[in-house]
Amino acid sequence: MRFYLFIIISVISVHFEAQVLDTSWRTIVARGEDAWFASKEAQVIADNVLLYQRDVGGWPKNIQMHKPLSQKEKETLKALKKRPEGCTTDNGATVQEMLFLSKVYRQVPRENYRIAFLKGLNYILEAQYDNGGWPQFYPLRKGYYSHITYNDDNMVNILKLLKEINDNSGYYSIRPSLPILNKTRKAFNKGIDCVLKTQYKQNGVLTAWCAQYDRQKLLPAGARSYELPSLSGKESAQIVLLLMSIEDPSDAVINAINHAVKWFEDVKITGIDVKLKRHQGRIVHKEVVVDKTALPLWARFMELDDNTPFFCDRDGIKRSSLAEIGDERRNGYAWYTREPQILLDEYPKWKMKILPAGEMQPKAHHNVVVSKDGTGDYSNIQEAINHTKAFPYDKVTIFVKNGIYYEKVKIHEWNSNIILIGESKEHTKIIYDDHFNKIALGRNSTFYTYTLMVEANNVVLKNLTIENSSGEVGQAVALSVISDQVAVINCNLLGHQDTLYTSGKGKQYYQDCYIEGTTDFIFGSATAYFENCRIHSKKDSYITAASTPRESRYGYVFNNCRLTADEGVAKVYLGRPWRIYAQTVFMNCELGAHILPAGWHNWSKSEAEKTAFYAEYKNYGQGSKPDARVSWSKQLSERESELFSKKAVLGNNKDNLKREWYENVL
């Protein structure tokens, strides 16, 4: 009886092993987690996986890891351990092996499986470029292998792995240490940032992604002879699905998804299908046929300028139809895909999921209307503010119709969550004319001269002109902000000396604003980020006078701004330190010829040359002369510039992609 039982068990075991060996490595890795991963067969395969892993942490691609190894083959693999050549994440390599080890480890928690998994994770972290992308091969290989690679879902596979680990979802049974988790979170965020930066703009409109990008210029790049720079109908779908998996997505992520979905809708192909003829499991003929009942298709490659599908043989010449290329490439490559349909099916559910977090577009209604002609709820702005609820839970919108409002306005500390929005920036004007000598309250009179003061947190000012009209009579503030999480969007801030006072230790965001003045016309201690603003000098003097507290991590950051001046103005400094720990950084800004070569002034405070932080990064224009700047200022490297991103300066969620306060400001 025992003999027959042994025979039965042996037959079952051999049959089962034969089933495993006859399938593909990808299929084995993808199978659902079950008791098989505790079996002897699984452990033998895991030992193979360990042998194939190189000391650098990665694995080669297209290896059937489950195939039995002879002793000679094992010795050869051991000898290759120290050679990193061929390690890659292409075609699922490294990520697949890590997943398999994780599944076996859950059943058989051996330390060598855990160590190999973590070595693989470290390999992936080491392979990431500073800009957030990943190459096909690491260590780097010459040619297209070093491009940032979305092809065959290379980056998506990596980012999915990092996301599962960061989310502690339990998908992977091996949990890294806290320091490594911090690295994986940073790597994921940088990766998503790279995804957003590389979304292709067609005539200024976001579309989809290309299969690979130049790692330095972030421009579309080709790979193999038949893989020319193009928009991808296949890889882009998986990128968008990844973005849709992010909880509480930022505005940038939402914007990327919405534009990509619209692009997929625009470029889908209907009325045709691809018919395949197989022989012994291989595709031997592929043909496009008319079929009005077929599900939509998307082309693998589309022209960058107009989305026209194209096809290419190994000669690298574009053709307009699949029939025009040879059998080898026609039958051996996936020229069409239906993957985007999964995305389009999921999109409505994703849209409903994010809607409760707040509408993505400005609401059409306004809580309170101010109008000079008496048709609103109030005829002046201050009255409207005074009648709003103190410390409201919800946003209170005060819509101000076009007109000149000659009044001194104060948004009190208890008037938080106010949105003060004008009908138009050019014609909704708040004007007052207090100045230092008019106030006459002693040495601190400047701080009483404001036209509009914001004391409350969580305030938005939009589509307004805020002006101190006293003229060139000394200190005269137009806008004073002394609170936290205040956004000023599409506003004109007009004055002469001390136009904008950014006070306190809070965070302030200025976008698409025009700010003009003469001397120190942007000054104060707050952390403030200026984006896409025009900074206009009206006389030879100083633009900024930061008084950044010693303990503050950031002061002023100007990004993608344009510095201009009145005619005849030719000697303007970027800044001087009102207090000796002043911090001011100009990045990617166009500097006019009025900016002095020295750039910065120490305000006759020699100690400030050691304590202040004045820096620039990739500025351009006639006023950008990095070699002529004062020796105590700094030109940032690309890595250093990342420390001054909007999220780094203003964000409160440094290690994730949740919506930040400045992304909820209309």
XYZ file of C-alpha atoms in Angstrom:
666
model
C 0.000 0.000 0.000
C 2.836 2.367 0.916
C 4.549 1.516 -2.365
C 1.466 2.451 -4.414
C 0.959 5.656 -2.381
C 4.573 6.637 -3.043
C 4.075 6.014 -6.770
C 0.900 8.155 -6.837
C 2.549 11.020 -4.963
C 5.611 10.849 -7.225
C 3.469 10.941 -10.374
C 1.480 13.923 -9.098
C 4.682 15.728 -8.118
C 6.352 15.093 -11.483
C 3.185 16.176 -13.350
C 2.910 19.365 -11.287
C 6.580 20.193 -11.765
C 6.208 19.606 -15.490
C 3.298 22.071 -15.534
C 5.466 24.688 -13.842
C 8.430 24.109 -16.130
C 6.275 24.292 -19.260
C 4.924 27.745 -18.484
C 6.727 31.112 -18.646
C 8.571 32.866 -15.837
C 6.227 35.848 -16.097
C 3.205 33.561 -15.635
C 4.709 31.886 -12.566
C 5.445 35.225 -10.917
C 1.944 36.518 -11.674
C 0.079 33.513 -10.243
C -2.009 34.168 -7.173
C -0.372 33.650 -3.817
C -1.107 30.186 -2.455
C 0.485 27.262 -0.667
C 2.527 26.388 -3.756
C 4.971 29.148 -2.825
C 5.847 27.081 0.244
C 6.551 24.003 -1.873
C 9.920 22.489 -2.627
C 9.522 23.469 -6.295
C 9.041 27.134 -5.374
C 12.058 27.114 -3.076
C 14.242 25.521 -5.763
C 13.174 28.300 -8.142
C 13.839 30.904 -5.439
C 17.366 29.533 -5.125
C 17.753 30.004 -8.873
C 16.557 33.601 -8.501
C 19.209 34.194 -5.851
C 21.879 32.803 -8.173
C 20.864 35.056 -11.051
C 20.957 38.204 -8.882
C 24.157 40.191 -9.286
C 25.982 41.791 -6.358
C 24.779 45.223 -7.517
C 21.253 44.054 -6.666
C 19.644 43.758 -10.088
C 18.790 40.895 -12.410
C 19.221 40.396 -16.179
C 16.117 40.248 -18.371
C 14.331 37.573 -20.375
C 15.626 34.736 -18.181
C 13.380 31.766 -17.490
C 14.365 31.633 -13.834
C 12.332 28.483 -13.161
C 14.237 26.241 -15.578
C 16.492 23.683 -13.846
C 20.191 24.568 -13.619
C 23.057 22.132 -13.954
C 25.937 22.321 -11.510
C 28.094 23.861 -14.217
C 25.460 26.538 -14.894
C 25.267 27.313 -11.199
C 29.029 27.756 -10.995
C 28.924 30.058 -14.013
C 26.247 32.220 -12.366
C 28.297 32.429 -9.174
C 31.272 33.625 -11.211
C 29.097 36.345 -12.779
C 27.928 37.734 -9.412
C 30.414 40.603 -9.365
C 29.691 41.649 -12.944
C 26.849 44.209 -13.065
C 26.546 44.281 -16.852
C 23.093 43.423 -18.087
C 21.217 44.307 -14.904
C 17.983 45.991 -15.873
C 14.365 46.781 -15.097
C 13.358 46.360 -18.740
C 10.687 43.765 -19.591
C 9.793 43.489 -15.917
C 13.243 42.302 -14.839
C 14.242 42.861 -11.194
C 10.667 43.854 -10.256
C 9.427 40.354 -11.184
C 12.180 38.625 -9.244
C 11.503 40.775 -6.185
C 7.815 39.900 -6.327
C 8.545 36.184 -6.561
C 10.911 36.301 -3.577
C 8.271 38.215 -1.620
C 5.653 35.543 -2.316
C 7.978 32.741 -1.259
C 9.128 34.684 1.827
C 5.533 35.042 3.017
C 5.328 31.233 3.155
C 8.961 30.448 3.991
C 10.535 33.473 5.747
C 14.181 32.778 5.043
C 16.637 35.600 5.637
C 18.409 35.201 2.290
C 15.135 35.908 0.469
C 14.627 39.101 2.476
C 18.213 40.257 1.925
C 17.955 39.671 -1.838
C 14.649 41.596 -1.994
C 16.163 44.571 -0.172
C 19.246 44.476 -2.404
C 16.908 44.662 -5.382
C 15.120 47.633 -3.846
C 18.419 49.401 -3.225
C 19.398 48.721 -6.842
C 16.226 50.463 -8.029
C 16.811 53.449 -5.746
C 20.420 53.758 -6.919
C 19.401 53.602 -10.577
C 17.073 56.624 -10.401
C 18.224 59.830 -12.058
C 18.206 63.101 -10.100
C 15.295 64.255 -12.283
C 13.208 61.292 -11.109
C 13.418 59.069 -14.192
C 14.859 55.590 -14.623
C 16.960 54.188 -17.476
C 16.510 50.744 -19.008
C 19.845 49.467 -17.743
C 21.888 50.231 -14.664
C 24.838 50.540 -14.592
C 24.228 52.703 -17.633
C 24.779 51.408 -21.138
C 25.537 53.650 -24.077
C 22.829 54.444 -26.560
C 19.086 54.554 -26.033
C 19.414 52.266 -22.991
C 20.222 55.321 -20.870
C 17.063 57.218 -21.891
C 14.323 57.739 -19.341
C 12.224 54.727 -20.288
C 8.451 54.301 -20.204
C 8.654 51.681 -22.954
C 7.150 48.333 -21.962
C 5.995 49.986 -18.712
C 9.535 50.149 -17.330
C 9.005 53.183 -15.080
C 5.411 52.289 -14.267
C 6.489 48.885 -12.952
C 9.068 50.521 -10.709
C 6.683 53.187 -9.420
C 3.982 50.600 -8.693
C 6.478 48.632 -6.610
C 7.512 51.746 -4.674
C 3.883 52.763 -4.143
C 2.922 49.364 -2.707
C 5.870 49.551 -0.319
C 5.125 53.154 0.677
C 1.433 52.430 1.228
C 2.268 49.389 3.385
C -0.473 47.601 1.460
C 0.777 44.126 2.314
C 1.266 43.274 -1.342
C 4.941 42.733 -0.582
C 5.667 40.610 2.455
C 9.060 42.224 3.140
C 9.006 45.579 4.915
C 12.087 47.808 4.621
C 13.534 49.785 7.519
C 12.329 53.334 8.204
C 15.391 55.002 6.584
C 14.827 52.949 3.422
C 11.114 53.755 3.480
C 11.987 57.439 3.549
C 14.108 56.888 0.448
C 11.328 55.012 -1.337
C 8.837 57.798 -0.628
C 11.221 60.395 -1.973
C 11.981 58.244 -5.026
C 8.268 57.769 -5.762
C 7.550 61.483 -5.479
C 10.490 62.328 -7.725
C 9.325 59.701 -10.195
C 5.825 61.168 -10.373
C 7.326 64.629 -10.763
C 9.290 63.310 -13.745
C 6.101 61.812 -15.177
C 4.370 65.187 -14.935
C 7.327 67.042 -16.452
C 7.501 64.706 -19.434
C 3.826 64.795 -20.389
C 4.024 66.026 -23.959
C 2.573 69.415 -24.912
C 1.157 69.639 -28.406
C 0.600 73.263 -29.421
C 0.650 74.180 -25.746
C -1.876 71.513 -24.693
C -0.987 68.491 -22.561
C -1.479 65.167 -24.309
C 0.182 61.840 -23.436
C 3.698 60.421 -23.117
C 6.431 59.121 -25.371
C 8.155 55.783 -24.929
C 11.473 57.318 -23.909
C 13.037 60.714 -23.211
C 16.507 62.193 -23.277
C 17.655 62.041 -19.656
C 19.127 65.558 -19.703
C 16.787 67.554 -21.933
C 13.601 65.602 -21.074
C 12.676 65.658 -24.761
C 11.211 62.728 -26.752
C 13.874 60.308 -27.967
C 14.027 57.251 -30.178
C 15.160 53.746 -29.280
C 15.493 50.897 -31.763
C 15.477 51.741 -35.483
C 11.707 51.246 -35.735
C 10.943 53.029 -32.423
C 11.057 56.678 -33.444
C 10.139 59.619 -31.181
C 6.369 59.528 -30.958
C 3.356 59.660 -28.689
C 2.536 56.251 -27.262
C -0.973 54.848 -27.189
C 0.132 51.869 -25.094
C 2.566 53.040 -22.422
C 0.597 56.241 -21.795
C -2.439 54.245 -20.668
C -0.513 52.554 -17.866
C 1.005 55.870 -16.828
C -2.442 57.413 -16.400
C -3.743 54.396 -14.484
C -0.788 54.800 -12.132
C -1.596 58.482 -11.622
C -5.229 57.579 -10.945
C -4.120 55.254 -8.145
C -2.688 58.150 -6.119
C -4.817 58.981 -3.098
C -5.812 62.633 -2.691
C -4.011 63.682 -5.902
C -2.499 67.104 -6.398
C -3.876 69.570 -8.931
C -0.939 68.776 -11.200
C -1.784 65.066 -11.165
C -5.487 65.738 -11.739
C -4.679 68.082 -14.604
C -2.376 65.504 -16.198
C -5.061 62.804 -15.998
C -7.852 64.976 -17.382
C -5.801 66.107 -20.371
C -4.531 62.607 -21.103
C -8.054 61.146 -21.033
C -9.260 63.807 -23.445
C -6.326 62.971 -25.728
C -7.180 59.261 -25.646
C -10.757 60.064 -26.589
C -9.572 62.245 -29.464
C -7.133 59.719 -30.967
C -9.070 56.454 -30.642
C -9.596 54.562 -33.877
C -12.944 52.978 -34.688
C -14.223 50.874 -37.558
C -11.195 48.620 -37.955
C -9.743 45.525 -36.320
C -6.493 43.566 -36.510
C -6.912 39.955 -37.619
C -4.236 37.429 -36.663
C -3.316 34.113 -38.251
C -1.328 31.694 -36.101
C 0.650 28.568 -36.814
C 1.842 26.399 -33.922
C 1.175 29.272 -31.532
C 3.147 31.877 -33.511
C 1.633 34.823 -35.359
C 2.396 34.313 -39.045
C 0.120 36.951 -40.531
C -1.338 40.213 -39.257
C -3.821 42.290 -41.222
C -5.940 45.378 -40.613
C -9.550 44.887 -41.756
C -12.666 47.034 -41.813
C -15.012 46.101 -38.969
C -17.607 48.614 -37.829
C -18.487 46.437 -34.819
C -14.929 46.242 -33.461
C -13.955 47.833 -30.178
C -11.825 50.992 -30.405
C -8.095 50.695 -31.055
C -5.171 53.000 -30.368
C -1.960 53.174 -32.372
C 1.302 52.323 -30.611
C 3.132 55.232 -32.306
C 1.655 58.622 -33.228
C 3.202 61.764 -34.691
C 4.204 64.347 -32.106
C 2.629 67.278 -33.928
C -0.749 65.902 -35.063
C -1.279 62.372 -33.589
C -1.197 60.633 -36.988
C -0.440 56.906 -36.531
C 2.676 55.605 -38.259
C 4.457 52.285 -38.679
C 8.122 51.563 -39.150
C 10.331 48.725 -40.321
C 13.933 48.142 -39.294
C 15.004 50.627 -41.968
C 13.669 53.459 -39.787
C 11.388 54.871 -42.514
C 7.876 55.887 -41.473
C 4.949 54.259 -43.242
C 1.297 55.193 -43.048
C -0.135 51.673 -42.810
C 0.739 48.322 -41.297
C 0.597 46.643 -44.703
C 3.591 48.693 -45.904
C 6.148 47.094 -43.569
C 7.756 43.664 -43.809
C 6.363 40.488 -42.278
C 9.031 40.264 -39.560
C 8.190 43.603 -37.925
C 4.532 43.555 -38.873
C 3.912 40.227 -37.175
C 6.497 40.544 -34.418
C 5.454 43.844 -32.843
C 2.329 45.207 -31.141
C 1.361 48.106 -33.390
C -2.128 48.578 -31.947
C -3.487 48.322 -28.412
C -6.760 48.342 -26.504
C -5.208 49.114 -23.102
C -6.544 52.702 -23.064
C -10.103 51.339 -22.924
C -9.406 50.130 -19.381
C -8.429 53.667 -18.506
C -11.523 55.191 -20.105
C -13.732 52.706 -18.236
C -12.098 53.610 -14.917
C -12.056 57.368 -15.471
C -15.700 58.125 -14.491
C -15.264 56.184 -11.226
C -12.024 58.026 -10.496
C -13.712 61.343 -11.237
C -16.485 60.583 -8.771
C -13.920 59.545 -6.185
C -12.062 62.853 -6.246
C -15.102 65.141 -6.501
C -15.950 65.028 -2.769
C -12.513 66.503 -2.039
C -13.588 69.666 -3.846
C -14.597 70.713 -7.332
C -11.668 71.105 -9.674
C -13.120 74.213 -11.267
C -14.112 77.473 -9.577
C -17.702 77.504 -8.361
C -20.042 79.705 -10.330
C -21.795 81.149 -7.281
C -20.449 83.644 -4.728
C -21.525 84.019 -1.125
C -21.352 87.814 -1.036
C -21.288 90.425 -3.802
C -19.798 93.908 -3.479
C -20.739 96.527 -6.066
C -20.291 100.305 -6.219
C -23.607 100.721 -8.039
C -25.696 99.280 -5.216
C -26.662 96.083 -7.046
C -24.653 93.857 -4.671
C -25.029 92.881 -1.043
C -22.629 95.652 0.002
C -21.219 98.754 -1.619
C -17.759 98.610 -0.028
C -15.344 95.783 0.651
C -14.631 96.368 4.313
C -18.314 96.262 5.181
C -18.636 92.885 3.473
C -15.644 91.520 5.395
C -16.946 92.832 8.705
C -20.237 90.993 8.243
C -18.755 87.579 7.473
C -18.821 84.827 10.080
C -15.786 84.601 12.356
C -13.588 81.503 11.889
C -15.921 79.849 9.339
C -15.580 76.130 8.614
C -16.218 76.649 4.892
C -14.804 79.106 2.382
C -16.524 82.487 2.212
C -16.330 84.087 -1.237
C -16.586 87.855 -1.547
C -17.025 88.758 -5.207
C -16.101 92.356 -5.997
C -17.541 93.856 -9.164
C -15.523 96.192 -11.344
C -15.006 99.656 -9.897
C -12.570 101.817 -7.955
C -12.867 101.157 -4.225
C -11.115 103.970 -2.413
C -10.848 102.392 1.019
C -8.386 100.933 3.492
C -9.188 97.226 3.801
C -8.297 94.807 6.574
C -9.051 91.077 6.624
C -9.016 90.482 10.365
C -7.424 87.486 12.054
C -10.876 85.970 12.674
C -11.893 86.319 9.003
C -10.090 83.170 7.895
C -11.134 81.178 4.811
C -12.040 84.274 2.819
C -11.719 84.346 -0.956
C -11.659 87.960 -2.141
C -12.063 87.834 -5.909
C -12.419 90.690 -8.342
C -14.419 90.731 -11.537
C -11.239 91.612 -13.442
C -7.680 92.472 -12.497
C -7.648 95.601 -14.667
C -10.920 97.112 -13.511
C -11.431 95.961 -9.907
C -9.225 98.392 -8.002
C -8.638 98.907 -4.285
C -6.773 102.173 -3.782
C -5.596 104.174 -0.778
C -2.856 106.762 -0.195
C -1.395 106.412 3.306
C 2.373 106.828 3.625
C 5.013 107.125 6.343
C 4.810 110.890 6.922
C 1.020 110.949 6.645
C 0.683 108.266 9.326
C 3.256 110.048 11.530
C 3.275 107.450 14.303
C 7.028 107.299 14.735
C 9.660 104.953 13.383
C 7.191 102.109 12.750
C 4.773 104.170 10.694
C 5.499 102.087 7.562
C 3.475 99.162 8.867
C 0.309 101.266 9.127
C 0.425 102.512 5.532
C -1.150 99.478 3.852
C -4.015 99.708 1.386
C -5.019 96.089 2.081
C -3.846 94.020 5.055
C -4.354 90.275 5.510
C -4.173 89.116 9.122
C -6.195 85.914 8.667
C -4.912 82.506 7.623
C -6.174 80.647 4.547
C -7.043 83.664 2.439
C -7.091 83.978 -1.348
C -6.860 87.272 -3.244
C -7.590 87.029 -6.960
C -8.158 89.295 -9.977
C -7.543 92.541 -8.102
C -5.481 95.693 -8.440
C -4.201 96.768 -5.031
C -2.521 100.147 -5.121
C -0.926 102.631 -2.764
C -1.467 105.850 -4.707
C 0.526 108.196 -2.474
C 3.311 108.506 -5.046
C 7.050 108.593 -4.499
C 6.956 109.978 -0.970
C 8.825 107.292 0.952
C 7.521 104.118 2.546
C 3.968 103.300 1.426
C 2.658 99.729 1.451
C 0.034 98.505 -1.011
C -0.429 94.954 0.277
C 0.569 93.689 3.717
C 0.288 89.967 4.472
C 1.181 88.853 8.004
C -0.490 85.429 8.144
C -0.120 81.861 6.884
C -1.299 80.044 3.749
C -2.259 83.122 1.781
C -2.423 82.979 -2.014
C -2.384 86.041 -4.266
C -3.396 85.074 -7.797
C -3.457 87.252 -10.934
C -3.220 90.558 -9.089
C -1.564 93.925 -9.746
C 0.364 95.240 -6.734
C 1.197 98.880 -7.418
C 3.304 101.354 -5.489
C 6.759 102.797 -5.064
C 8.837 102.074 -1.960
C 7.717 99.031 0.105
C 4.874 97.974 -2.217
C 4.521 94.432 -0.819
C 5.134 93.616 2.839
C 5.383 89.873 3.476
C 5.468 89.624 7.239
C 5.470 86.906 9.896
C 6.688 83.304 9.594
C 3.839 81.976 7.479
C 3.794 80.716 3.897
C 2.606 82.893 1.028
C 2.101 82.126 -2.668
C 2.071 84.716 -5.481
C 1.099 83.512 -8.974
C 0.710 85.443 -12.244
C 1.047 88.798 -10.480
C 2.446 92.134 -11.614
C 4.440 93.761 -8.802
C 6.030 97.157 -9.255
C 7.992 99.574 -7.086
C 11.152 101.562 -6.513
C 13.094 100.601 -3.375
C 12.790 97.363 -1.378
C 9.364 96.939 -2.910
C 9.172 93.293 -1.844
C 10.235 93.042 1.780
C 9.632 91.084 4.976
C 10.219 87.886 6.931
C 7.695 85.416 5.491
C 8.369 82.386 3.345
C 7.049 83.460 -0.055
C 7.048 81.740 -3.444
C 6.590 83.882 -6.565
C 5.662 82.055 -9.776
C 5.139 83.443 -13.281
C 5.163 86.981 -11.944
C 6.429 90.175 -13.551
C 8.640 92.187 -11.200
C 8.969 95.776 -12.435
C 11.493 98.346 -11.160
C 10.591 102.029 -11.473
C 14.002 103.454 -10.484
C 17.601 102.443 -9.828
C 17.445 100.740 -6.447
C 16.746 97.341 -4.830
C 13.997 94.828 -5.554
C 13.916 92.699 -2.404
C 14.737 93.307 1.244
C 14.153 90.011 3.010
C 14.281 89.778 6.790
C 14.150 85.999 6.975
C 14.352 84.757 10.586
C 17.439 82.747 11.428
C 15.361 79.645 12.188
C 13.350 79.732 8.935
C 14.270 77.206 6.282
C 13.196 79.423 3.378
C 12.753 83.086 2.560
C 11.873 84.309 -0.945
C 11.881 82.093 -4.047
C 11.147 83.550 -7.484
C 10.541 80.946 -10.201
C 9.813 81.589 -13.883
C 9.432 85.302 -13.252
C 10.290 88.202 -15.568
C 12.221 91.207 -14.254
C 11.577 94.414 -16.210
C 12.122 98.155 -15.656
C 11.068 101.625 -16.743
C 13.047 103.216 -19.540
C 16.297 104.672 -18.238
C 16.485 102.392 -15.210
C 19.858 100.609 -15.404
C 21.218 99.947 -11.909
C 19.018 97.596 -9.933
C 20.087 94.995 -7.371
C 18.174 91.756 -6.940
C 18.179 92.266 -3.213
C 19.764 93.431 -0.004
C 19.366 92.072 3.546
C 16.938 93.953 5.762
C 18.097 91.482 8.409
C 21.352 89.553 8.175
C 19.813 86.082 7.677
C 17.941 87.152 4.557
C 17.223 84.410 1.995
C 16.326 85.110 -1.630
C 16.559 82.791 -4.634
C 15.824 83.550 -8.309
C 15.301 80.463 -10.524
C 14.558 80.195 -14.246
C 13.881 83.928 -14.380
C 14.382 86.358 -17.251
C 16.545 89.179 -15.916
C 16.469 92.441 -17.845
C 19.520 94.575 -18.616
C 18.734 96.798 -15.612
C 20.034 94.140 -13.196
C 23.571 95.004 -12.112
C 26.313 92.417 -12.736
C 27.055 92.220 -8.997
C 23.446 91.228 -8.438
C 23.340 91.594 -4.665
C 24.178 94.268 -2.071
C 25.119 93.777 1.587
C 23.367 96.978 2.823
C 26.696 97.989 4.463
C 26.433 94.930 6.709
C 29.633 92.959 6.185
C 28.442 90.224 8.550
C 25.499 89.566 6.204
C 27.934 88.257 3.611
C 28.423 85.245 5.877
C 24.858 84.813 7.099
C 22.575 85.777 4.195
C 21.694 83.264 1.467
C 21.419 84.755 -2.012
C 21.304 82.310 -4.904
C 20.330 81.828 -8.548
C 19.621 78.922 -10.874
C 19.393 78.927 -14.666
C 18.398 82.568 -14.988
C 18.710 84.106 -18.441
C 18.494 87.459 -20.212
C 20.844 90.435 -20.359
C 20.893 90.793 -16.598
C 21.939 87.209 -15.954
C 25.700 87.328 -15.399
C 26.550 84.529 -12.975
C 30.316 84.956 -13.343
C 30.106 88.598 -12.308
C 27.985 88.149 -9.167
C 29.317 89.014 -5.724
C 31.472 86.194 -4.382
C 29.227 85.580 -1.389
C 26.180 84.706 -3.531
C 25.648 81.227 -4.969
C 24.814 79.577 -8.279
C 22.799 76.446 -7.501
C 23.409 73.027 -9.015
C 20.480 71.058 -10.440
C 20.357 68.905 -7.312
C 20.433 71.980 -5.050
C 17.668 73.629 -7.075
C 15.312 70.767 -6.182
C 15.424 71.982 -2.585
C 13.635 75.144 -3.742
C 10.708 73.600 -5.596
C 7.252 74.972 -4.808
C 6.365 71.854 -2.840
C 9.603 71.985 -0.857
C 9.120 75.669 0.013
C 5.371 75.830 0.615
C 4.283 72.230 1.096
C 3.130 70.629 4.305
C 3.087 67.051 2.947
C 6.720 66.638 2.026
C 6.746 62.867 1.514
C 3.569 62.239 -0.432
C 1.480 63.505 -3.313
C -1.520 64.760 -1.383
C -3.029 68.066 -2.400
C -1.271 71.015 -0.843
C -2.970 74.135 0.459
C -1.791 76.227 -2.506
C -3.430 73.752 -4.909
C -6.874 74.449 -3.435
C -6.962 78.148 -4.228
C -9.454 78.198 -7.120
